[in-house]
XYZ file of C-alpha atoms in Angstrom:
593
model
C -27.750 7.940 237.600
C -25.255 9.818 239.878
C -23.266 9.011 243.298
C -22.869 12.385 244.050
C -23.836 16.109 243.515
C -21.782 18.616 241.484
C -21.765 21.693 244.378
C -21.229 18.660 247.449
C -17.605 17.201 246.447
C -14.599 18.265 248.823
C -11.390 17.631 249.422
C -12.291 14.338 251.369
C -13.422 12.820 248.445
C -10.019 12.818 246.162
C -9.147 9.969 244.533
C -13.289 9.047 244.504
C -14.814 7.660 241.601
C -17.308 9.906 241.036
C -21.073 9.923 238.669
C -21.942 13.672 238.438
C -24.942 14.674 236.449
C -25.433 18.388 235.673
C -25.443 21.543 233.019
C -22.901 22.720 231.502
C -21.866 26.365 233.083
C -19.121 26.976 230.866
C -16.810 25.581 228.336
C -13.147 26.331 227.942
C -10.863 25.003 225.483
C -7.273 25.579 226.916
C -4.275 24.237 225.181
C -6.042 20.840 224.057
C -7.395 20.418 227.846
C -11.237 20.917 228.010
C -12.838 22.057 231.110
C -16.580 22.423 232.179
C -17.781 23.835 234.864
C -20.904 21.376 235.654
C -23.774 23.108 237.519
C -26.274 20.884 239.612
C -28.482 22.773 242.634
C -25.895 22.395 244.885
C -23.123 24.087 242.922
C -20.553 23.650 240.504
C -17.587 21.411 239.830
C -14.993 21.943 237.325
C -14.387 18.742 235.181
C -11.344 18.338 232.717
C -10.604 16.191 229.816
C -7.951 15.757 228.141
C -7.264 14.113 224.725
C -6.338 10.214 226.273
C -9.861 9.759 226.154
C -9.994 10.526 222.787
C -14.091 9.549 221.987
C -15.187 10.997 225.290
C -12.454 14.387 224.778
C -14.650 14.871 221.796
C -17.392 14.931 222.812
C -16.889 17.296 225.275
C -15.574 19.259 222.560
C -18.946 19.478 220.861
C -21.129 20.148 224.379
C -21.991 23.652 224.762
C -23.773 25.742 227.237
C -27.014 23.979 229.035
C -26.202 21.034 227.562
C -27.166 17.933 230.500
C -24.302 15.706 231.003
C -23.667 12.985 232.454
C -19.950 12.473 233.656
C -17.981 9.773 235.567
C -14.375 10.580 236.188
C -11.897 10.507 239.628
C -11.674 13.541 242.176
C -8.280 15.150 241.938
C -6.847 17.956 244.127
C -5.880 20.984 241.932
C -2.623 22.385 241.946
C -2.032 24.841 244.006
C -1.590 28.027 241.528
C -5.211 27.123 240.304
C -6.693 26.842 243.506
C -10.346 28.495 243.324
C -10.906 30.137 246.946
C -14.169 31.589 246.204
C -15.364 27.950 244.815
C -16.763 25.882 247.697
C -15.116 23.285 245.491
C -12.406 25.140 244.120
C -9.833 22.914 245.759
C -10.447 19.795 243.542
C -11.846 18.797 239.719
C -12.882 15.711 238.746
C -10.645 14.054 235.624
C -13.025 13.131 233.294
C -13.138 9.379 232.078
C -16.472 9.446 230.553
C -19.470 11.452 229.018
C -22.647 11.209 227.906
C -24.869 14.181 226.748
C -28.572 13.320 227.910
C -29.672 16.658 226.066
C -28.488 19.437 223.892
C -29.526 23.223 224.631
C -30.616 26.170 222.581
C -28.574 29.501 223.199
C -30.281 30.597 226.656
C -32.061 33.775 226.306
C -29.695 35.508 228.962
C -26.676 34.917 230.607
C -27.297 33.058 233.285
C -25.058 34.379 235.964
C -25.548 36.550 239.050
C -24.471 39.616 236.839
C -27.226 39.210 234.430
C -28.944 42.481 233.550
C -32.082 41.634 231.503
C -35.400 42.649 231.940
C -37.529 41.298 234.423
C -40.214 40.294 231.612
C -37.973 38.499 229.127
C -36.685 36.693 233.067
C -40.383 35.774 233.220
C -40.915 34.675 230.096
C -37.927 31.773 230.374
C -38.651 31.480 234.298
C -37.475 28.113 234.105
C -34.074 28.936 233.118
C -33.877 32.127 235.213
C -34.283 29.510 237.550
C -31.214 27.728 236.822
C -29.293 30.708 238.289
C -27.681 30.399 241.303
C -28.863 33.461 242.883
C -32.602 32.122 242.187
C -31.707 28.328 242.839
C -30.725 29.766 246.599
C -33.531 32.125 247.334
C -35.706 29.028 246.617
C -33.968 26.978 249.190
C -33.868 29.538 251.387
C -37.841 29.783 251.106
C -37.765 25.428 251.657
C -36.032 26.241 255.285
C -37.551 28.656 256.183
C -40.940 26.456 255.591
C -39.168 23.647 256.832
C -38.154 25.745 260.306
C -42.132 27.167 260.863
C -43.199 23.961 260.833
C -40.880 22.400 263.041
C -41.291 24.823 265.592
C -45.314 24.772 265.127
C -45.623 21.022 265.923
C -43.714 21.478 268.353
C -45.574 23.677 269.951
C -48.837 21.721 270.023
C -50.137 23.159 266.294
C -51.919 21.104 263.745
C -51.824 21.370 260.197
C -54.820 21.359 258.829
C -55.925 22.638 255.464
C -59.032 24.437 254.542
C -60.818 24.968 250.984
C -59.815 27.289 248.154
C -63.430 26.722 246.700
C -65.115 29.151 249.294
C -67.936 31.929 249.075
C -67.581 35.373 248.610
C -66.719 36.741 251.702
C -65.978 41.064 251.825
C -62.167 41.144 253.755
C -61.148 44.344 252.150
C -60.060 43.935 248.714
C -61.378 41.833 245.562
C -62.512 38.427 245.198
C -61.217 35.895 242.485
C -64.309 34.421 241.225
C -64.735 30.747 240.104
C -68.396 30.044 237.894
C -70.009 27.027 238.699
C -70.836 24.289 236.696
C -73.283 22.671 238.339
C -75.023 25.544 239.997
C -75.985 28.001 237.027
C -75.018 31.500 237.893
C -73.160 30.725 241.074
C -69.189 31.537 241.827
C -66.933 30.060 244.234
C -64.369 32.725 245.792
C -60.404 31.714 245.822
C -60.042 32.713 249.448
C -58.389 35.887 250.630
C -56.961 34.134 253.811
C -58.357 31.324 255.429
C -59.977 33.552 258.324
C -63.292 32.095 258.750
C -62.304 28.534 258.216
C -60.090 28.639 261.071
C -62.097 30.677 263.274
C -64.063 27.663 262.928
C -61.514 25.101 263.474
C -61.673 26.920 267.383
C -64.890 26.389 267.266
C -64.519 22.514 266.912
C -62.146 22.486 269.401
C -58.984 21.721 267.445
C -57.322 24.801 269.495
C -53.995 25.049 267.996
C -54.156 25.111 263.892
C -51.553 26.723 261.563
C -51.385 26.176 257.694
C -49.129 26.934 255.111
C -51.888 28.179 252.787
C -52.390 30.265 249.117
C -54.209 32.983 249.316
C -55.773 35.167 246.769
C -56.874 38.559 246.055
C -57.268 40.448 242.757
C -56.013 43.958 243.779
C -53.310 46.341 242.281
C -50.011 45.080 242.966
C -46.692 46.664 243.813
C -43.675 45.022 244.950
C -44.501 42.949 248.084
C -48.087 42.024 246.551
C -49.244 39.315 244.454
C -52.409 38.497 243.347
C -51.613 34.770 244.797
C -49.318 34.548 247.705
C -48.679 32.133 250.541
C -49.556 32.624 254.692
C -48.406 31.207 257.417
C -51.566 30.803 259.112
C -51.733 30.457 262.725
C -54.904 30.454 265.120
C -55.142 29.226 269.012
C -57.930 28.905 271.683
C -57.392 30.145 274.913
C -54.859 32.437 274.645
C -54.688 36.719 274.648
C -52.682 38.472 272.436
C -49.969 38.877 275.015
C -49.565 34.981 274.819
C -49.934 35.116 270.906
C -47.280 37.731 270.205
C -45.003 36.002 272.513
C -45.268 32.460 270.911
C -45.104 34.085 267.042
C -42.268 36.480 268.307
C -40.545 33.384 269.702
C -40.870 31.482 266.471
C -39.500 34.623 264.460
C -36.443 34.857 266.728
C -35.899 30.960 265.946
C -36.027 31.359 262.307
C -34.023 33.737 261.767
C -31.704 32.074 264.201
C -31.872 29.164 262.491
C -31.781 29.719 258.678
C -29.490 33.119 259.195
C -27.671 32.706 262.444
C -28.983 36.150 263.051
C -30.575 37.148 266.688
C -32.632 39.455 266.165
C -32.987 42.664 268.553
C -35.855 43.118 271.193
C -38.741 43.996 269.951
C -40.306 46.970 271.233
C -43.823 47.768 271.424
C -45.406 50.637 269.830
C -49.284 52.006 269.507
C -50.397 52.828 266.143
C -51.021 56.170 267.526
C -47.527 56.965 268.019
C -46.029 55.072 265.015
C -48.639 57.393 262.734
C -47.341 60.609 264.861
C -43.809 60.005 264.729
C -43.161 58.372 261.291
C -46.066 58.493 259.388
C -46.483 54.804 258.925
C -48.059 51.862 261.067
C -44.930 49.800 259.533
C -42.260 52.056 260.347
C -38.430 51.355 259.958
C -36.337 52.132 263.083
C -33.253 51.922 261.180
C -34.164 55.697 259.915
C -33.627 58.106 262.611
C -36.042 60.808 260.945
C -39.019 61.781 262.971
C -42.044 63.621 262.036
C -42.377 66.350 264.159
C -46.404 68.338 264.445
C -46.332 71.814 264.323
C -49.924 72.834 264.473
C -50.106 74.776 267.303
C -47.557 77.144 265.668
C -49.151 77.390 262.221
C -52.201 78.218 264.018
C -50.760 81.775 264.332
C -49.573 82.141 261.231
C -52.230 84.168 258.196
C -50.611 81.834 255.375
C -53.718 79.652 254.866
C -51.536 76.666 253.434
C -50.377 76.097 256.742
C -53.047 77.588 259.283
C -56.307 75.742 257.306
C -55.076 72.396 258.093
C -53.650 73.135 261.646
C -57.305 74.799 262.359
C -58.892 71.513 260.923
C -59.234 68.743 263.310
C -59.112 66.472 260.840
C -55.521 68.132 259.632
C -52.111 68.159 260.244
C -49.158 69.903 259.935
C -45.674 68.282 260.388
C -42.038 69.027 260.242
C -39.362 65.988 258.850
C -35.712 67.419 259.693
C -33.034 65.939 257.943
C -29.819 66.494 259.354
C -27.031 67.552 256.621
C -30.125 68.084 254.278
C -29.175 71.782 253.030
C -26.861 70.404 250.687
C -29.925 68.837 248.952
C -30.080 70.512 245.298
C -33.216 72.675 244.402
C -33.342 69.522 241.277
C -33.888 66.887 243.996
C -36.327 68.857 246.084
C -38.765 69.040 242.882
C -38.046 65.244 242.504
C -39.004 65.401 246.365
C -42.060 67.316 245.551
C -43.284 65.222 242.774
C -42.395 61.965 245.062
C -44.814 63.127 247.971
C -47.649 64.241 244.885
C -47.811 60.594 244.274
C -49.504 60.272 248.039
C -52.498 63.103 247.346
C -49.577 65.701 248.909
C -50.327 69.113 246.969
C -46.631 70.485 247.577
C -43.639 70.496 249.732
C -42.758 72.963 251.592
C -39.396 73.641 253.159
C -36.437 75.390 255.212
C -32.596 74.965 254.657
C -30.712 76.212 257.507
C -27.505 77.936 256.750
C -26.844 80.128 260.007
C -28.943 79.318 263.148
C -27.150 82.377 264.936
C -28.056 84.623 261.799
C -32.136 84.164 262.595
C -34.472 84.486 260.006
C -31.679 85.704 257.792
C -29.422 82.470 258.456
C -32.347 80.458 256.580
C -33.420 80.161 253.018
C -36.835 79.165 252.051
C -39.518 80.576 249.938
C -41.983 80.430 252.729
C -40.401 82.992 255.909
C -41.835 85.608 254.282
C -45.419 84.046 255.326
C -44.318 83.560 258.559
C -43.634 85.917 261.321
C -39.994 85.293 262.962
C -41.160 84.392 266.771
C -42.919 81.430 264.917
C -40.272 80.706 263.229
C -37.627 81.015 266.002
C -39.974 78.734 267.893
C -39.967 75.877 264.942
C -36.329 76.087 264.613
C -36.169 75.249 268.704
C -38.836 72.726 268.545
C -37.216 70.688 265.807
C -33.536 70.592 267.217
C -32.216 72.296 263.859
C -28.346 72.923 262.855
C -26.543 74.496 260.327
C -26.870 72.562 257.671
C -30.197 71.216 258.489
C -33.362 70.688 256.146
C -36.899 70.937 257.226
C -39.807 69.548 254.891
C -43.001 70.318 255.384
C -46.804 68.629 254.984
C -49.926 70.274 255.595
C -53.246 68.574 254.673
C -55.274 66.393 255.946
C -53.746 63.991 258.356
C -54.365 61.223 256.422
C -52.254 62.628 253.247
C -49.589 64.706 255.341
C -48.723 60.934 257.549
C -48.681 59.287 254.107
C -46.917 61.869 252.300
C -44.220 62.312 255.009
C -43.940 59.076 256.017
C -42.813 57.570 252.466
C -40.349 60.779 251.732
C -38.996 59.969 255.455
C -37.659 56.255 253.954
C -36.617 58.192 250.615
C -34.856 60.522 252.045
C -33.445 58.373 254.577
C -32.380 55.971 251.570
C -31.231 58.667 249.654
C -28.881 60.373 252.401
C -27.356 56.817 253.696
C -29.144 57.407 256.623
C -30.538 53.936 257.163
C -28.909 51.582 259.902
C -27.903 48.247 259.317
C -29.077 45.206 261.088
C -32.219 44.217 261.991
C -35.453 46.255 263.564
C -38.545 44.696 264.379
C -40.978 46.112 266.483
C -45.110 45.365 267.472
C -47.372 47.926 266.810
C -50.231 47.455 269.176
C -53.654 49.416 269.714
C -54.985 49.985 266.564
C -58.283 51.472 266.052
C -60.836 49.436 265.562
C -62.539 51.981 262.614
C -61.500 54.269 259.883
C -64.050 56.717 258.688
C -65.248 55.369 254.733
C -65.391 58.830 253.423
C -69.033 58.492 253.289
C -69.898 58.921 256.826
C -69.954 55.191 257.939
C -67.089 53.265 259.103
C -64.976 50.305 257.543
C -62.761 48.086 259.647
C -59.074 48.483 259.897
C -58.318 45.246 259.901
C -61.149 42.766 259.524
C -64.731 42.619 260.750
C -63.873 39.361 263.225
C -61.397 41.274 265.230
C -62.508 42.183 268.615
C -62.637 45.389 269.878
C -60.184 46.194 273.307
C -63.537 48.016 274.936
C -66.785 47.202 276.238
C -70.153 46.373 273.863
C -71.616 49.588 275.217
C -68.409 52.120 274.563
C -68.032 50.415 270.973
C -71.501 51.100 270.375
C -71.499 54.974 271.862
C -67.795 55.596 270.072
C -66.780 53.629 267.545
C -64.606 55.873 266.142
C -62.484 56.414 269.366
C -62.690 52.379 269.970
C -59.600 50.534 269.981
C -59.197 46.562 268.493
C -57.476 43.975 270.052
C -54.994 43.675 267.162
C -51.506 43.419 266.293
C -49.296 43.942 263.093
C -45.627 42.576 263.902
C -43.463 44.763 261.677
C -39.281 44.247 260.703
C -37.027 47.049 258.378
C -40.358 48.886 257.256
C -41.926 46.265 256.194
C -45.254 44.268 257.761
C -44.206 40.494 258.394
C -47.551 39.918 259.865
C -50.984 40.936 261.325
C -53.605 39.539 263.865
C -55.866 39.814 266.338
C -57.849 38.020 269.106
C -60.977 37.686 267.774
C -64.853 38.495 268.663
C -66.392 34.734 270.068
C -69.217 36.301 271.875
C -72.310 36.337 269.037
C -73.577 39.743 270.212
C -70.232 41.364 269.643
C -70.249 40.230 266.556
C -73.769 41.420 265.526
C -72.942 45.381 266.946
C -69.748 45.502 264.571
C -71.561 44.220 261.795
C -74.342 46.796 263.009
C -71.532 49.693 263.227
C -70.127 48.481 259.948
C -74.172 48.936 258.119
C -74.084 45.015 257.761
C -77.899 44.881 258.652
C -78.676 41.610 259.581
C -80.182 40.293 256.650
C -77.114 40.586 254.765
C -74.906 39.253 257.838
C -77.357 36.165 257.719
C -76.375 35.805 253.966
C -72.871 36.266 254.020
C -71.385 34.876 257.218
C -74.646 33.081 258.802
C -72.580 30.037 259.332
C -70.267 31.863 261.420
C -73.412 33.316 263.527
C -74.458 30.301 263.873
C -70.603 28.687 264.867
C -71.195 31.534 267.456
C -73.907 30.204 269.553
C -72.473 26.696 270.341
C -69.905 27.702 272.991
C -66.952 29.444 270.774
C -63.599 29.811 272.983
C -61.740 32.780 273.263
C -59.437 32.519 269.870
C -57.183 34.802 268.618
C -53.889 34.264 265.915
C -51.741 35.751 263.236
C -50.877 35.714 259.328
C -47.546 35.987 258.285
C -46.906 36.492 254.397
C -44.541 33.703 254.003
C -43.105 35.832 250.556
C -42.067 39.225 252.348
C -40.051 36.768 255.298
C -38.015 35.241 252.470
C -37.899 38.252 249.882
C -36.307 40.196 253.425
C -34.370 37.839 254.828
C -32.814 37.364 250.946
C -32.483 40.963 250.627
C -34.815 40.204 247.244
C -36.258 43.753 245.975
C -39.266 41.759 245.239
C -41.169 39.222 246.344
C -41.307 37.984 242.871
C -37.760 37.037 243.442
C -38.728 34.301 246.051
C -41.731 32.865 244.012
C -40.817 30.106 241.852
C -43.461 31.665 238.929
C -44.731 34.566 239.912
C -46.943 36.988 237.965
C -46.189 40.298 236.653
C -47.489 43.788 237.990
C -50.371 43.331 235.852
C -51.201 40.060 237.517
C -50.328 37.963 233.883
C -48.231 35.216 233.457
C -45.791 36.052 230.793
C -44.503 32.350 230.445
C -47.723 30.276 230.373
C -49.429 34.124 228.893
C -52.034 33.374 231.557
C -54.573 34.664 231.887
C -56.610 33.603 228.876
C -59.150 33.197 226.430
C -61.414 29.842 226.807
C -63.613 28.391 223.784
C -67.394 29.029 223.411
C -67.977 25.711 224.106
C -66.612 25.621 228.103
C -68.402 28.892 228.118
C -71.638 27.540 228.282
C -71.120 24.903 230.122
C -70.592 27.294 232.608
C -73.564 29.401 231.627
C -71.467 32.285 230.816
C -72.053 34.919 228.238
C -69.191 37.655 227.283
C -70.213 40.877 226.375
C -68.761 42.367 223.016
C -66.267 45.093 223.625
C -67.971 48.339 221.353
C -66.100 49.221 218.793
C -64.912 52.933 219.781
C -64.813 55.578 216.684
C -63.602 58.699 216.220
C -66.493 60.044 216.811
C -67.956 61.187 220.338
């Protein structure tokens, strides 16, 4: 129907004959001339008519907004006092000869230009024509290169693409399962898989040794900004390789991508325990660009009497920490009780803190509500410890360490935000040595990452210590936010039975759940290890999206509902018992209790 595409004509092609199919941007009626602006996925063109062709000049009079056209005219340079700069066609227009409208349009819903400010729900709602916009039309291409580029640079690498089911079993990775009823087997579910972990684990198994796979993923969890109940991985797994080998080829393929969809090279990226991250920023995902530290001051509450401060620097399960934030004093007492309220939001039960106005002055040249619990050696010794300055604000956690890293770590990027104190650029970063447990809060032990990672000590240490054990895993990390996580993972069958063992998997209920990867185990599994990138969070950054719904062609809401399709659903009685279900009637509350 068309010889070329609105968004593609240049100079080169004047005095072309041109077939241009598109929508209708905008209409303007100047002086007897008509002019559209015709909108395809590559761009837009501006077309004119004027009245010689008097059937086709009216009836691009009558076209309005949205309206599909189809339009044949000849490529003309414009003149130069109408010469569009910021146009990657704005140095020609096509004369139009003829038209044809191949559909009419309703009134869109919005505007559908980059300065659109409507809601995000009535944007769901019409998806499909918030997907006309250009800002949306190039985030989604952006998404095809950057698919396009991984896979390139996988096959080239040796990979294979293979896929593996959605229709799985229940399998515990750490959040909910989306559950599928069964037909044919009466009270039986299928599981939507949470990643494709087990399937490629055995994929090394069967020798395939180099498998990646572009591959939805679900989990029915609370969502925020960078989560979705379905979202896409780039799945990669390999045989015979440790994680230094495995960060190196993923870090390689990072640095390409952005290289070749941005033209950005990225920085070096440093390496970083998950000790250190947690001390220093509060955060195993920290952003570099923010040069606020969190700074422990235990020891020194330890000889203070105010039991705010000296209860959790007593507790070895506590900490107390000191953010500075240089230039902070001029932070108003209003914004330090939206501070407070932020940092409530993490389990943090206030925020202390100390505006310095005259470091020579002492205890006198500050202003807090708290030097009057502390004596002024402590004090004195805080101030040196923390590098203060006039005009310097301290904030201050003390709780558990748990709450105080969480706490301080989120008001370290709010603050940073807040004061313009975040760098530009790019600044990735590996955080390495994670543990390999967290305590459950019930005295047993839940993996940080997954049960299949393998632990960085011997069988007999992880036994004896498995809360001092460290894994063999990996998180790759850019701006603050988590591109990625992995691990080598546990081949060795007894390994895998003393985790499940530390983890109060007793080995009936190991046989149940994963007794086909037991079983996998015994028949010579290779050393494997790999890596998960969320496919959403490298396109919503490299975008600069606020949300990964921004990058997903039809995403769902916060509350995991499609507004457009108003999924999820009812289903009839009927389909219910085919699938030998029975719903439960809501009761009817009352007034009374």
């Amino acid at each position: 129907m068309r010889s070329h595409n609105c968004g593609l004509l240049r100079s080169a092609d004047i005095d072309e004959t041109v077939t241009l199919c598109g929508w209708v941007d905008r209409r303007r009626d100047h002086g007897g001339v008509i002019f559209l602006d015709l909108r395809d996925r590559d761009g837009i063109v501006q077309v004119v008519f004027d009245p010689d062709t008097e059937e086709h000049f009216a009836t691009a009079d009558r076209v309005r907004s949205e309206y599909v056209l189809k339009v044949t005219g000849r490529v003309r340079a414009r003149s130069e006092a109408t010469v569009n700069p910021s146009m990657p066609t704005g140095e020609i227009e096509v004369l139009g000869k003829e038209i044809e409208v191949l559909n009419t349009a309703a009134t869109p819903p919005f505007q559908l230009d980059e300065h659109t400010s409507v809601g995000e729900e009535v944007r769901l709602r019409y998806r499909y024509m918030d997907l006309r916009r250009p800002e949306m039309q190039q985030r989604l291409r952006l998404r095809s290169e950057v698919t396009d580029a991984v896979r390139r640079f996988l096959h080239g690498e040796g990979f294979l693409d293979i896929e593996t089911p959605i229709l799985t079993r229940a399998t515990p990775e750490g959040a909910r399962d989306y559950l599928v009823p069964s037909r044919t087997h009466p009270g039986q579910f299928f599981a939507l898989p949470q990643s494709p972990q087990l399937f490629k684990q055995l994929l090394m198994v069967s020798g395939f040794d180099r498998y990646y796979q572009i591959a939805k993923c679900f989990r029915d969890e609370d969502l925020r900004a960078d989560r979705q109940p379905e979202f896409t991985q780039i799945d990669i797994e390999t045989s015979f390789m440790d994680e230094a080998g495995i960060m190196e080829i993923t870090e390689r393929m990072v640095r390409g991508l952005f290289k070749a969809v941005l033209d950005v090279d990225l920085p070096d990226f440093p390496h970083m325990t998950w000790a250190e991250a947690m001390e220093r920023f509060g955060s195993d995902k920290p952003d570099l660009r923010i040069p606020l530290e969190l700074v422990s001051v235990d020891d020194l509450m330890q000889q203070v009497d105010f039991k705010v401060f000296r209860g959790p620097a007593d507790d070895p399960l506590g900490r107390v920490a000191a953010l500075k934030v240089p230039g902070g004093a001029s932070i108003s007492r209003k914004e330090i009780d939206d501070y407070t309220r932020y940092v409530g939001n993490y389990g943090a039960r206030g925020l202390a803190w100390i505006k310095v106005n005259d470091l020579a002055a002492g205890v006198e040249g500050l202003q807090s509500p708290i030097l009057k619990f502390m004596p002024e050696d402590v004090v004195a010794s805080m101030m040196e410890r923390l590098g203060v300055a006039n005009g310097d604000i301290v904030f201050f956690g003390a709780d558990r360490a748990g709450i105080v890293n969480e706490a301080l770590g989120a008001l370290r990027i709010k603050v940073g935000s807040d004061q313009g104190l975040v760098g530009d650029g790019w600044a990735p970063l590996w955080v390495v040595d994670f543990p390999m447990f967290e305590d459950d809060g019930d005295g047993g032990w839940t993996p940080l990452h997954h049960p299949f990672t393998a632990p960085a000590c011997d069988l007999a240490t992880l036994r004896e210590h498995p809360g001092e054990a460290l894994s063999r895993a990996y998180d790759m990390v850019l701006n603050g936010t988590e591109l990625g996580g992995g691990s080598v993972r546990i081949h060795n069958l007894e390994t895998q039975e003393a985790v499940f063992d530390i983890l109060g998997i007793d080995p009936e209920e190991a046989r149940e759940k994963f007794g086909f990867l037991l079983d996998a185990l015994k028949y010579g599994a290779p050393p494997h290890g790999g890596l998960a990138f969320g496919l959403d969070r490298i396109v919503m950054l490299m975008s600069g999206a606020a949300s990964i719904r921004d990058v997903i062609a039809f995403p769902k809401t916060q509350t995991a509902a499609c507004v457009m399709t108003e999924a999820p659903g009812t289903v009839g009685a009927a389909q219910l018992r085919e699938l030998h279900i029975r719903l439960r009637e809501q009761e009817k509350k009352t007034g009374d209790s």
